mmCIF file of C-alpha atoms in Angstrom:
data_model
loop_
_atom_site.group_PDB
_atom_site.id
_atom_site.type_symbol
_atom_site.label_atom_id
_atom_site.label_comp_id
_atom_site.label_asym_id
_atom_site.label_seq_id
_atom_site.Cartn_x
_atom_site.Cartn_y
_atom_site.Cartn_z
ATOM 1 C CA MET C 14 -0.230 -0.161 0.151
ATOM 2 C CA GLU C 15 0.834 3.364 -0.730
ATOM 3 C CA SER C 16 2.190 5.235 1.750
ATOM 4 C CA VAL C 17 0.753 7.863 3.233
ATOM 5 C CA SER C 18 1.567 12.052 4.009
ATOM 6 C CA PRO C 19 0.432 13.515 6.185
ATOM 7 C CA PRO C 20 -2.036 16.373 6.599
ATOM 8 C CA GLU C 21 -1.701 19.573 6.333
ATOM 9 C CA TRP C 22 -3.816 19.452 10.135
ATOM 10 C CA LEU C 23 -2.370 16.390 12.097
ATOM 11 C CA THR C 24 1.304 18.237 10.868
ATOM 12 C CA ARG C 25 0.449 21.451 12.454
ATOM 13 C CA SER C 26 -1.250 20.187 15.872
ATOM 14 C CA LYS C 27 1.920 18.657 16.096
ATOM 15 C CA GLN C 28 4.080 21.698 16.133
ATOM 16 C CA ALA C 29 1.583 23.353 17.956
ATOM 17 C CA LEU C 30 1.536 21.027 20.815
ATOM 18 C CA LEU C 31 5.517 21.132 21.024
ATOM 19 C CA LYS C 32 5.148 24.492 21.483
ATOM 20 C CA SER C 33 2.556 24.026 24.460
ATOM 21 C CA GLN C 34 3.181 24.405 28.187
ATOM 22 C CA GLU C 35 1.360 21.331 28.806
ATOM 23 C CA TRP C 36 4.139 18.821 26.689
ATOM 24 C CA GLN C 37 6.553 20.834 28.352
ATOM 25 C CA GLU C 38 5.154 19.971 31.864
ATOM 26 C CA PHE C 39 4.174 16.198 30.131
ATOM 27 C CA GLN C 40 7.597 14.945 28.701
ATOM 28 C CA ASP C 41 9.420 16.437 32.340
ATOM 29 C CA GLN C 42 7.301 13.856 34.343
ATOM 30 C CA LEU C 43 7.096 11.450 32.155
ATOM 31 C CA THR C 44 11.483 12.018 31.571
ATOM 32 C CA ALA C 45 11.419 12.023 35.333
ATOM 33 C CA ALA C 46 9.803 8.829 35.817
ATOM 34 C CA VAL C 47 11.882 6.787 33.338
ATOM 35 C CA ASP C 48 14.658 7.691 35.109
ATOM 36 C CA LEU C 49 12.880 6.307 38.006
ATOM 37 C CA HIS C 50 12.525 2.847 35.675
ATOM 38 C CA LEU C 51 15.947 3.088 34.392
ATOM 39 C CA THR C 52 17.200 3.277 38.382
ATOM 40 C CA GLU C 53 15.358 0.767 39.056
ATOM 41 C CA VAL C 54 17.079 -2.322 36.539
ATOM 42 C CA GLN C 55 20.292 -0.011 37.247
ATOM 43 C CA LEU C 56 20.763 1.358 33.784
ATOM 44 C CA ASP C 57 22.687 3.991 33.383
ATOM 45 C CA ASN C 58 20.934 5.293 29.718
ATOM 46 C CA PHE C 59 17.016 4.498 28.076
ATOM 47 C CA ARG C 60 19.900 4.068 24.820
ATOM 48 C CA ASP C 61 21.352 0.741 26.298
ATOM 49 C CA LEU C 62 18.394 -0.540 26.191
ATOM 50 C CA SER C 63 17.012 -2.626 23.116
ATOM 51 C CA GLU C 64 14.061 -1.905 21.127
ATOM 52 C CA GLU C 65 11.635 -4.055 22.785
ATOM 53 C CA ALA C 66 12.709 -2.806 26.399
ATOM 54 C CA LYS C 67 12.551 0.378 25.236
ATOM 55 C CA ARG C 68 8.844 -0.007 24.330
ATOM 56 C CA SER C 69 8.306 -1.757 27.641
ATOM 57 C CA LEU C 70 9.492 0.848 30.213
ATOM 58 C CA LEU C 71 8.071 3.603 28.082
ATOM 59 C CA GLN C 72 4.449 2.013 28.307
ATOM 60 C CA ASN C 73 5.287 1.816 32.557
ATOM 61 C CA ALA C 74 6.617 5.614 32.778
ATOM 62 C CA LEU C 75 3.274 6.272 30.964
ATOM 63 C CA GLN C 76 1.035 4.375 32.946
ATOM 64 C CA SER C 77 3.014 5.448 36.106
ATOM 65 C CA VAL C 78 1.825 9.617 34.930
ATOM 66 C CA HIS C 79 -1.432 8.586 33.961
ATOM 67 C CA GLN C 80 -2.885 9.018 36.531
ATOM 68 C CA GLY C 81 -1.486 13.025 37.291
ATOM 69 C CA GLY C 82 -2.867 15.988 36.357
ATOM 70 C CA SER C 83 0.295 16.028 33.628
ATOM 71 C CA TYR C 84 -1.682 13.943 32.072
ATOM 72 C CA ALA C 85 -5.248 15.481 32.199
ATOM 73 C CA ARG C 86 -3.999 18.176 31.121
ATOM 74 C CA ILE C 87 -2.401 17.266 28.463
ATOM 75 C CA SER C 88 -4.808 14.783 27.097
ATOM 76 C CA ALA C 89 -7.270 18.189 27.385
ATOM 77 C CA ARG C 90 -5.089 20.351 25.318
ATOM 78 C CA VAL C 91 -4.194 17.960 22.286
ATOM 79 C CA SER C 92 -8.122 17.528 22.211
ATOM 80 C CA GLU C 93 -8.019 21.725 21.513
ATOM 81 C CA ILE C 94 -5.041 21.557 19.256
ATOM 82 C CA ILE C 95 -6.453 19.173 17.763
ATOM 83 C CA ALA C 96 -10.179 20.764 16.891
ATOM 84 C CA GLU C 97 -8.904 23.605 16.410
ATOM 85 C CA HIS C 98 -6.739 22.991 13.031
ATOM 86 C CA ILE C 99 -9.144 20.221 11.957
ATOM 87 C CA HIS C 100 -11.889 23.763 12.167
ATOM 88 C CA LEU C 101 -9.298 25.353 9.554
ATOM 89 C CA ASN C 102 -8.412 23.199 7.757
ATOM 90 C CA ARG C 103 -11.977 22.811 6.616
ATOM 91 C CA LYS C 104 -12.242 26.794 7.012
ATOM 92 C CA TYR C 105 -9.099 27.682 4.348
ATOM 93 C CA HIS C 106 -9.787 24.711 1.917
ATOM 94 C CA VAL C 107 -13.417 25.511 -0.436
ATOM 95 C CA ASP C 108 -13.972 21.238 -1.627
ATOM 96 C CA THR C 109 -13.873 20.197 1.949
ATOM 97 C CA MET C 110 -16.995 23.355 2.516
ATOM 98 C CA THR C 111 -19.903 21.298 -0.042
ATOM 99 C CA THR C 112 -19.580 18.290 2.242
ATOM 100 C CA PRO C 113 -20.793 18.451 5.378
ATOM 101 C CA GLU C 114 -19.153 19.093 8.298
ATOM 102 C CA TRP C 115 -19.155 15.891 9.970
ATOM 103 C CA ALA C 116 -17.923 13.645 6.719
ATOM 104 C CA SER C 117 -15.608 16.702 6.453
ATOM 105 C CA LEU C 118 -14.045 15.319 9.742
ATOM 106 C CA GLN C 119 -14.613 12.346 9.830
ATOM 107 C CA THR C 120 -11.777 12.125 6.453
ATOM 108 C CA GLN C 121 -9.697 14.389 7.881
ATOM 109 C CA ALA C 122 -9.566 12.230 10.789
ATOM 110 C CA ASN C 123 -9.198 9.194 8.231
ATOM 111 C CA ALA C 124 -6.269 10.324 6.572
ATOM 112 C CA GLY C 125 -4.071 11.361 9.672
ATOM 113 C CA LEU C 126 -5.648 7.725 11.254
ATOM 114 C CA LEU C 127 -4.119 6.518 8.281
ATOM 115 C CA HIS C 128 -0.659 7.948 8.365
ATOM 116 C CA LEU C 129 -0.231 7.198 12.675
ATOM 117 C CA LEU C 130 -0.432 3.345 11.658
ATOM 118 C CA GLN C 131 1.272 3.427 8.273
ATOM 119 C CA LYS C 132 4.482 5.240 10.924
ATOM 120 C CA TRP C 133 3.820 3.121 13.491
ATOM 121 C CA PRO C 134 1.893 -0.241 12.734
ATOM 122 C CA ASP C 135 1.995 -1.304 16.850
ATOM 123 C CA LEU C 136 -0.309 1.436 17.064
ATOM 124 C CA LYS C 137 -2.971 -1.252 15.584
ATOM 125 C CA SER C 138 -3.551 -2.226 18.832
ATOM 126 C CA LYS C 139 -5.697 1.250 19.946
ATOM 127 C CA LEU C 140 -7.671 0.610 17.147
ATOM 128 C CA TYR C 141 -10.341 -0.883 19.836
ATOM 129 C CA ARG C 142 -11.458 2.894 20.156
ATOM 130 C CA CYS C 143 -13.517 2.548 16.583
ATOM 131 C CA PHE C 144 -15.117 -1.558 16.962
ATOM 132 C CA ASN C 145 -18.720 -0.863 15.790
ATOM 133 C CA ILE C 146 -17.458 1.782 13.765
ATOM 134 C CA GLN C 147 -17.645 1.266 10.369
ATOM 135 C CA LEU C 148 -14.194 2.230 8.882
ATOM 136 C CA PRO C 149 -13.302 4.137 4.984
ATOM 137 C CA GLN C 150 -12.172 1.310 2.991
ATOM 138 C CA SER C 151 -8.474 2.989 2.722
ATOM 139 C CA LEU C 152 -8.562 2.187 6.360
ATOM 140 C CA ARG C 153 -10.062 -1.319 6.521
ATOM 141 C CA ARG C 154 -7.434 -2.756 3.332
ATOM 142 C CA LEU C 155 -4.907 -1.110 5.946
ATOM 143 C CA VAL C 156 -5.808 -2.038 9.464
ATOM 144 C CA TRP C 157 -6.126 -6.188 7.440
ATOM 145 C CA SER C 158 -2.670 -5.903 5.979
ATOM 146 C CA LEU C 159 -1.250 -4.716 9.167
ATOM 147 C CA TYR C 160 -3.287 -8.003 11.206
ATOM 148 C CA LEU C 161 -3.823 -10.493 8.617
ATOM 149 C CA GLU C 162 -0.053 -10.734 7.018
ATOM 150 C CA ASN C 163 1.196 -13.746 6.597
ATOM 151 C CA PRO C 164 4.131 -13.719 3.410
ATOM 152 C CA GLN C 165 3.915 -17.824 2.832
ATOM 153 C CA VAL C 166 0.644 -17.668 1.730
ATOM 154 C CA LYS C 167 1.274 -14.994 -1.292
ATOM 155 C CA THR C 168 4.630 -16.157 -1.862
ATOM 156 C CA LYS C 169 3.449 -19.193 -2.644
ATOM 157 C CA TYR C 170 -0.010 -17.855 -4.324
ATOM 158 C CA LEU C 171 2.757 -15.470 -6.120
ATOM 159 C CA GLU C 172 5.335 -18.110 -6.820
ATOM 160 C CA LYS C 173 2.576 -21.443 -8.806
ATOM 161 C CA PHE C 174 1.113 -18.273 -10.583
ATOM 162 C CA ARG C 175 4.140 -17.308 -12.169
ATOM 163 C CA GLN C 176 5.497 -21.542 -12.840
ATOM 164 C CA ASN C 177 1.255 -21.749 -14.004
ATOM 165 C CA PRO C 178 -1.266 -20.037 -13.525
ATOM 166 C CA GLU C 179 -3.789 -22.938 -14.069
ATOM 167 C CA SER C 180 -2.299 -24.300 -11.067
ATOM 168 C CA THR C 181 -4.128 -21.399 -8.985
ATOM 169 C CA MET C 182 -7.712 -22.240 -10.118
ATOM 170 C CA SER C 183 -9.642 -24.667 -7.602
ATOM 171 C CA LEU C 184 -10.039 -28.462 -8.586
ATOM 172 C CA LEU C 185 -14.155 -27.449 -7.667
ATOM 173 C CA ASP C 186 -13.886 -24.081 -10.191
ATOM 174 C CA LEU C 187 -17.189 -25.584 -11.515
ATOM 175 C CA GLU C 188 -18.802 -25.730 -8.558
ATOM 176 C CA ILE C 189 -17.945 -22.062 -6.705
ATOM 177 C CA VAL C 190 -18.133 -20.434 -10.369
ATOM 178 C CA LYS C 191 -21.945 -21.731 -9.832
ATOM 179 C CA ASN C 192 -22.390 -20.459 -6.716
ATOM 180 C CA CYS C 193 -21.228 -17.223 -6.879
ATOM 181 C CA ASP C 194 -23.170 -16.524 -9.876
ATOM 182 C CA HIS C 195 -26.126 -17.838 -8.001
ATOM 183 C CA LEU C 196 -25.269 -15.337 -5.317
ATOM 184 C CA LEU C 197 -24.454 -13.022 -7.718
ATOM 185 C CA GLN C 198 -27.969 -13.092 -9.292
ATOM 186 C CA THR C 199 -29.773 -13.756 -6.295
ATOM 187 C CA GLU C 200 -28.516 -10.960 -3.565
ATOM 188 C CA GLN C 201 -29.181 -7.339 -4.212
ATOM 189 C CA THR C 202 -26.121 -6.265 -2.163
ATOM 190 C CA LEU C 203 -23.333 -8.404 -4.159
ATOM 191 C CA GLN C 204 -25.190 -6.763 -7.797
ATOM 192 C CA PRO C 205 -21.908 -4.057 -8.041
ATOM 193 C CA LEU C 206 -19.481 -6.964 -7.739
ATOM 194 C CA LYS C 207 -20.701 -8.953 -11.425
ATOM 195 C CA THR C 208 -18.142 -7.174 -13.185
ATOM 196 C CA PHE C 209 -15.058 -8.781 -11.751
ATOM 197 C CA SER C 210 -13.976 -12.087 -11.392
ATOM 198 C CA MET C 211 -11.184 -13.546 -8.732
ATOM 199 C CA THR C 212 -9.855 -16.997 -8.812
ATOM 200 C CA LEU C 213 -9.509 -18.089 -4.281
ATOM 201 C CA GLN C 214 -8.174 -21.618 -4.305
ATOM 202 C CA THR C 215 -9.947 -24.115 -2.567
ATOM 203 C CA SER C 216 -8.626 -28.462 -2.214
ATOM 204 C CA SER C 217 -12.183 -28.679 -0.822
ATOM 205 C CA SER C 218 -15.708 -27.871 -1.366
ATOM 206 C CA ILE C 219 -16.786 -24.232 -0.075
ATOM 207 C CA ILE C 220 -18.891 -24.520 2.814
ATOM 208 C CA ALA C 221 -22.051 -21.491 1.562
ATOM 209 C CA SER C 222 -21.581 -19.824 4.814
ATOM 210 C CA ASP C 223 -17.561 -19.174 3.843
ATOM 211 C CA TYR C 224 -18.965 -17.534 0.342
ATOM 212 C CA MET C 225 -19.710 -14.850 2.326
ATOM 213 C CA LEU C 226 -17.365 -14.089 4.571
ATOM 214 C CA ALA C 227 -15.848 -13.214 1.988
ATOM 215 C CA LEU C 228 -17.385 -11.071 0.536
ATOM 216 C CA PRO C 229 -15.655 -7.309 2.805
ATOM 217 C CA PHE C 230 -12.465 -8.905 1.303
ATOM 218 C CA VAL C 231 -13.888 -9.102 -1.671
ATOM 219 C CA TYR C 232 -15.424 -5.737 -2.202
ATOM 220 C CA VAL C 233 -12.185 -3.793 0.070
ATOM 221 C CA THR C 234 -10.152 -5.292 -3.127
ATOM 222 C CA LEU C 235 -12.189 -3.941 -5.523
ATOM 223 C CA ALA C 236 -12.829 -0.442 -3.619
ATOM 224 C CA THR C 237 -9.186 0.441 -4.393
ATOM 225 C CA ASN C 238 -9.301 -1.782 -8.037
ATOM 226 C CA PRO C 239 -11.345 0.578 -10.182
ATOM 227 C CA SER C 240 -11.273 -1.135 -13.634
ATOM 228 C CA THR C 241 -13.234 -4.389 -14.186
ATOM 229 C CA SER C 242 -10.182 -6.941 -14.376
ATOM 230 C CA LEU C 243 -7.315 -7.157 -11.000
ATOM 231 C CA LYS C 244 -3.309 -6.702 -10.520
ATOM 232 C CA VAL C 245 -2.068 -10.263 -10.132
ATOM 233 C CA ALA C 246 -0.532 -8.522 -6.199
ATOM 234 C CA ASP C 247 -4.102 -7.465 -5.168
ATOM 235 C CA THR C 248 -5.859 -11.185 -5.813
ATOM 236 C CA ALA C 249 -2.147 -12.720 -3.655
ATOM 237 C CA THR C 250 -2.846 -9.988 -1.098
ATOM 238 C CA THR C 251 -6.880 -10.933 -0.756
ATOM 239 C CA ILE C 252 -6.053 -14.455 -0.551
ATOM 240 C CA GLU C 253 -2.948 -14.314 1.896
ATOM 241 C CA GLN C 254 -5.610 -12.417 4.077
ATOM 242 C CA PHE C 255 -8.867 -13.843 3.059
ATOM 243 C CA MET C 256 -7.586 -17.472 4.035
ATOM 244 C CA THR C 257 -5.325 -16.196 7.173
ATOM 245 C CA PHE C 258 -8.331 -14.344 8.558
ATOM 246 C CA MET C 259 -10.044 -17.783 8.425
ATOM 247 C CA GLU C 260 -7.255 -20.083 10.025
ATOM 248 C CA CYS C 261 -7.224 -17.385 12.984
ATOM 249 C CA ARG C 262 -11.372 -17.459 13.787
ATOM 250 C CA PRO C 263 -12.484 -18.902 16.596
ATOM 251 C CA VAL C 264 -13.793 -22.350 16.964
ATOM 252 C CA TYR C 265 -17.064 -21.154 17.471
ATOM 253 C CA MET C 266 -16.814 -19.467 14.518
ATOM 254 C CA LYS C 267 -15.995 -22.267 12.844
ATOM 255 C CA GLU C 268 -18.861 -24.781 11.318
ATOM 256 C CA SER C 269 -19.937 -28.171 14.430
ATOM 257 C CA TYR C 270 -18.337 -30.971 12.098
ATOM 258 C CA THR C 271 -14.536 -29.860 14.032
ATOM 259 C CA THR C 272 -14.292 -31.704 16.835
ATOM 260 C CA GLU C 273 -14.072 -28.623 19.451
ATOM 261 C CA PHE C 274 -16.991 -26.682 18.077
ATOM 262 C CA GLU C 275 -19.363 -27.368 21.038
ATOM 263 C CA ALA C 276 -17.071 -27.178 24.421
ATOM 264 C CA VAL C 277 -15.957 -24.065 22.759
ATOM 265 C CA TRP C 278 -19.447 -22.580 21.819
ATOM 266 C CA THR C 279 -20.773 -23.875 24.996
ATOM 267 C CA GLU C 280 -17.940 -21.520 26.624
ATOM 268 C CA PHE C 281 -18.487 -18.023 24.759
ATOM 269 C CA THR C 282 -22.812 -18.412 25.057
ATOM 270 C CA ASP C 283 -21.452 -18.780 29.030
ATOM 271 C CA LYS C 284 -19.284 -15.778 28.485
ATOM 272 C CA VAL C 285 -21.469 -14.036 26.463
ATOM 273 C CA ILE C 286 -24.775 -14.853 28.881
ATOM 274 C CA SER C 287 -22.656 -13.584 32.069
ATOM 275 C CA ARG C 288 -21.288 -9.865 30.155
ATOM 276 C CA LEU C 289 -25.314 -9.195 29.142
ATOM 277 C CA GLY C 290 -26.231 -10.279 32.844
ATOM 278 C CA ALA C 291 -23.682 -8.187 34.256
ATOM 279 C CA ALA C 292 -24.360 -4.896 32.140
ATOM 280 C CA ASP C 293 -28.406 -5.450 32.661
ATOM 281 C CA GLU C 294 -30.184 -8.316 34.017
ATOM 282 C CA ASP C 295 -33.660 -7.289 33.049
ATOM 283 C CA LEU C 296 -31.923 -8.360 29.097
ATOM 284 C CA LEU C 297 -31.696 -11.859 30.443
ATOM 285 C CA ASP C 298 -35.544 -12.244 31.190
ATOM 286 C CA MET C 299 -36.377 -11.226 27.478
#
């Protein structure tokens, strides 16, 4: 995926934050916390640590200042600065004034998020904040590339395609094509996919539900490929992500033919019922 430059509002927000008194105060407290943790592990220099140890120590230092007043003040200041510069960016760019304010803000926030995730992929763990929120296609594509990376699957497909393109077709290709054609004709939501075709490899018949699980991956791939044909690399990436997703699914998302399904499904439903009861007891009586 092509690198995304930082949006103007993000760069200006960073510059404004670095000049603020709140940042200086927070930086001083964080530095003191880092020095304290270095003393505890009997080290004199932060640079002596490995990259993993640096991240761990910084995380511990951040947790120690998290409850302090400087953290609350820097958080409030960050919110103010970002809101100010996003608003200014919208105000001075005529093209953004023709779209609803909420849509403009979302677009700018997504652009900033794309840049930050590409620069610091480890921040993907913070994406739980976006749970249950519809993500734009570009951001969804990046998130999947971070979480569903499996170079071996992609390399295997590309190598087989290079040697013999026909070898990448499924032994059950005719059955799969017929099922896909049927879905395209009967499902209204799939009408935009009628002009595209994509080959997925499988050694066994595809379960009906698996066709539907593949749809989000196909949609995202096609959203960034406006032509009716896909590049081999794009197809390989889609296969890589879909196969990785299918492999890493918890057992309760798989069909009941698996040996562990019953026990894991019971455990999962018990956990859901327990959490629902803790949140709203009346809900369990419905």
